[in-house]
Short mmCIF file of C-alpha atoms in Angstrom, two decimals:
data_model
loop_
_atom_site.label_atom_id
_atom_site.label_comp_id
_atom_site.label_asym_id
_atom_site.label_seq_id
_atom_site.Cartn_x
_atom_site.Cartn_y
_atom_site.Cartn_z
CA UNK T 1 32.12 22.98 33.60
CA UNK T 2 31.20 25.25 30.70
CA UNK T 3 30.57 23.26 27.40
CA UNK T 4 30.80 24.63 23.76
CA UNK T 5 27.35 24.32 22.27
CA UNK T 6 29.00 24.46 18.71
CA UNK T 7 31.12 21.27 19.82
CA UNK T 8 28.12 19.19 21.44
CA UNK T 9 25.84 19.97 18.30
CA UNK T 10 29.01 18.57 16.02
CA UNK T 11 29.28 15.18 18.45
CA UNK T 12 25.27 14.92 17.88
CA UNK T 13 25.49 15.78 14.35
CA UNK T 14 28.49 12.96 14.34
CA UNK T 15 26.13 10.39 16.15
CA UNK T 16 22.99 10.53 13.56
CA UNK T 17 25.30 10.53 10.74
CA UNK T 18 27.16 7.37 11.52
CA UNK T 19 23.66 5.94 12.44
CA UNK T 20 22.24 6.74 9.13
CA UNK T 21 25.46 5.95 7.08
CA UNK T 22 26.61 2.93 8.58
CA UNK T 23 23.48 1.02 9.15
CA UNK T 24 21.13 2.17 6.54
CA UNK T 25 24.49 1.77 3.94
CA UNK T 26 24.98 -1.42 5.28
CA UNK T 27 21.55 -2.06 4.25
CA UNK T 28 21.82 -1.47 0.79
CA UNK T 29 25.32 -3.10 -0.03
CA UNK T 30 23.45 -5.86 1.08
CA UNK T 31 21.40 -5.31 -1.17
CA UNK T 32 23.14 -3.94 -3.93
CA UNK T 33 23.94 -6.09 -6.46
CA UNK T 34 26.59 -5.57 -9.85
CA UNK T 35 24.03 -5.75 -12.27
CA UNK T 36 21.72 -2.99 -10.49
CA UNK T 37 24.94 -1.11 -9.90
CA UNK T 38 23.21 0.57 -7.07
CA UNK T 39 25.95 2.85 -5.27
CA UNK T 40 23.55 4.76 -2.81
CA UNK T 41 25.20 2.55 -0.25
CA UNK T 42 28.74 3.94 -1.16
CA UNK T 43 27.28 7.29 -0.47
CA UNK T 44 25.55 6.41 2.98
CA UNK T 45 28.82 4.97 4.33
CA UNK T 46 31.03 7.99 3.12
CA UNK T 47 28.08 9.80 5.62
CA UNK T 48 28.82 7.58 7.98
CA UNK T 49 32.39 8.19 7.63
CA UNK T 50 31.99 11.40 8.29
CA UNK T 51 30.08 11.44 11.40
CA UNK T 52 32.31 9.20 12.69
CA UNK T 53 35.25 11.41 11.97
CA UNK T 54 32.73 14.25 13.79
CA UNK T 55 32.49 12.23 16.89
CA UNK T 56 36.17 12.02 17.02
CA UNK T 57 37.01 15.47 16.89
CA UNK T 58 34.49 15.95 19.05
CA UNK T 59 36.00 13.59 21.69
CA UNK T 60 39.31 15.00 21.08
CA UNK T 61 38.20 18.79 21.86
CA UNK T 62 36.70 17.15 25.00
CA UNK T 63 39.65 15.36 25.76
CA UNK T 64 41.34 18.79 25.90
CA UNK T 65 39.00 20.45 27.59
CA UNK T 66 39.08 18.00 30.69
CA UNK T 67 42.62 17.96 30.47
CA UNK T 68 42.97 21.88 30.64
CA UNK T 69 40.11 21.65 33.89
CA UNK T 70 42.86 19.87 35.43
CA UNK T 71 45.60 21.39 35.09
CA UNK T 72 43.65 24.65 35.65
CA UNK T 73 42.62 22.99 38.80
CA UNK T 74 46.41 21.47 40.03
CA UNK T 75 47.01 25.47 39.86
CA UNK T 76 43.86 26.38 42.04
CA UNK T 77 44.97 24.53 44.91
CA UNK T 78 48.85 25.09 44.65
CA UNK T 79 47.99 29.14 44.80
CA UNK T 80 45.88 28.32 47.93
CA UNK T 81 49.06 27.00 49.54
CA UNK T 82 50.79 29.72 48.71
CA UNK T 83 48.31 32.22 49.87
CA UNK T 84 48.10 29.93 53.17
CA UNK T 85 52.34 29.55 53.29
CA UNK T 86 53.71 31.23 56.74
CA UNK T 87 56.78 33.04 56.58
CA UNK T 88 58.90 34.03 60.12
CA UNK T 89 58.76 37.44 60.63
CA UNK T 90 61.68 39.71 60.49
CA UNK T 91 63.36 36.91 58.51
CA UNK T 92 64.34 39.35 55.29
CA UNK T 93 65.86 36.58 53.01
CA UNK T 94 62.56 33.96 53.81
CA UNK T 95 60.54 36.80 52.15
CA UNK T 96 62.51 37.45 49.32
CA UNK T 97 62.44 33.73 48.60
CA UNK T 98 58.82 33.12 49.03
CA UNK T 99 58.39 36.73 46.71
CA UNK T 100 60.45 35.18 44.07
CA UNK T 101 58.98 31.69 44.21
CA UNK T 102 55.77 33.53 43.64
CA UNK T 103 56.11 35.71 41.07
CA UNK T 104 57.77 32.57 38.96
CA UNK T 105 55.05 30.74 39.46
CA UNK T 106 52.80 33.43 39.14
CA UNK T 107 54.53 34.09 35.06
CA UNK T 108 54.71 29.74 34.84
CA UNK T 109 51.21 29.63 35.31
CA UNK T 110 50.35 32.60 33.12
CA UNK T 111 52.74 31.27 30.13
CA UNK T 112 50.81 27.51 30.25
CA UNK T 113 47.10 29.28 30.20
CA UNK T 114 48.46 31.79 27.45
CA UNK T 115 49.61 28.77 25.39
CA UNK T 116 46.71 26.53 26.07
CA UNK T 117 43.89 28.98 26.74
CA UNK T 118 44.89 32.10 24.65
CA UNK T 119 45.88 35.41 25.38
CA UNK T 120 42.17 36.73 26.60
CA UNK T 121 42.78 33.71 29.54
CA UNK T 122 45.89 35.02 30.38
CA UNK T 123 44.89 38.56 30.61
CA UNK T 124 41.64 37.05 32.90
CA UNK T 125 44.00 35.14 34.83
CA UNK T 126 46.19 38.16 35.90
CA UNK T 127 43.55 41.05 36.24
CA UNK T 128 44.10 42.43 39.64
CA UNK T 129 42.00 45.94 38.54
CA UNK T 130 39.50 46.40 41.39
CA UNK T 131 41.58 44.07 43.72
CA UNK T 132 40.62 44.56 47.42
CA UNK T 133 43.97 45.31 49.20
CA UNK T 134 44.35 42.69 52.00
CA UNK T 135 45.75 43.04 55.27
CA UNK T 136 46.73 40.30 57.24
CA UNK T 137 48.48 39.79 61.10
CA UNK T 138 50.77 37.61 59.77
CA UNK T 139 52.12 39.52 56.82
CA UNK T 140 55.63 40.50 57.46
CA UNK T 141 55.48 43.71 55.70
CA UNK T 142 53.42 46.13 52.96
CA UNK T 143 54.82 43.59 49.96
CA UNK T 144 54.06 40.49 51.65
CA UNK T 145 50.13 42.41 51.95
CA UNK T 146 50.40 43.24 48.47
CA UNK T 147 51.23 39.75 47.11
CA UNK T 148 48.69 38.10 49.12
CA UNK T 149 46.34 40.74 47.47
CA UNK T 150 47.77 39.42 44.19
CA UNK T 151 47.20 35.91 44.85
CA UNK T 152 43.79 35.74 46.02
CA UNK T 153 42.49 37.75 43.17
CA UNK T 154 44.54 35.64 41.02
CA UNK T 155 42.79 32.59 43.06
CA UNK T 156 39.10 33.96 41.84
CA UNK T 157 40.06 34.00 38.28
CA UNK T 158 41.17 30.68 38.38
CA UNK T 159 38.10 29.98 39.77
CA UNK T 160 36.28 32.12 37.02
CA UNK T 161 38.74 30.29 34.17
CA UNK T 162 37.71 27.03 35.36
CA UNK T 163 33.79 27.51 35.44
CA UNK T 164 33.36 29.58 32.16
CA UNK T 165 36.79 28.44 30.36
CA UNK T 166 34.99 28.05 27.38
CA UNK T 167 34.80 31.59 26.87
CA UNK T 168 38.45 32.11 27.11
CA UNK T 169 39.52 29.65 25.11
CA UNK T 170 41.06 31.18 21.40
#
């Protein structure tokens, strides 16, 4: 799993500040009194406030990113069922079903990584340029060899999406 430098630096950054704000503020409101009027504790807690706030977006972008892993993942392994999916030959209408199950879940997937990844993971997802065509013994004809072309390269970018998605993501 690829991780966003910029996004672990701002959950470290978070960390030291609510160190530093909290406990070292805490220190001097202790020690503050009215008549010194010392307000360098106000100060170290808004710090602290704000790391904190850093961790949390930080924990939310992770949040997302784990989330989008798995989904990205659910779609790895339901394209390998497809690509493994037997289909009688000579049986016309079985192929036209199992082409049109395929290409709509072929545009489903792309529409969920173009809203959730951006439209540079979409166009990843779906480059087929340089494609090795596949022939297989049990495809029932040149369209059924073409698809399974199509879904195997499809396959590796998934593959690709899910080890570097943080370069794909907007």
């Amino acid at each position: 799993m690829s991780q966003s430098p910029q996004f672990l630096q701002l959950g470290w950054i978070g960390v030291v500040l609510v160190v530093i704000g909290v406990w070292i503020g805490a220190y001097y409101g202790l020690r503050a009194t009215v008549k010194h009027r010392d307000y360098r504790w106000a100060v170290l807690l808004a710090l602290g406030l704000i790391g904190s706030l850093c961790v949390l977006l930080y924990a939310q972008v992770r949040s997302e990113e784990q989330l989008r892993i798995k989904q990205l993942g659910r779609f790895y392994q339901e394209i390998g069922d497809r690509i493994r999916q037997e289909i009688p030959k000579g049986d016309q209408v079985a192929f036209e079903q199992y082409f049109n199950d395929n290409k709509r879940w072929l545009a489903t997937c792309a529409t969920w990584v173009e809203v959730n990844m951006g439209p540079t993971a979409k166009a990843k997802l779906l480059d087929t340029v340089g494609a090795q065509r596949m022939t297989s013994s049990r495809s029932v004809n040149a369209s059924h060899d073409e698809m399974l072309t199509i879904l195997t390269r499809v396959k590796d970018n998934l593959a690709e999406l899910i080890q570097d998605q943080g370069k794909y993501v907007r």
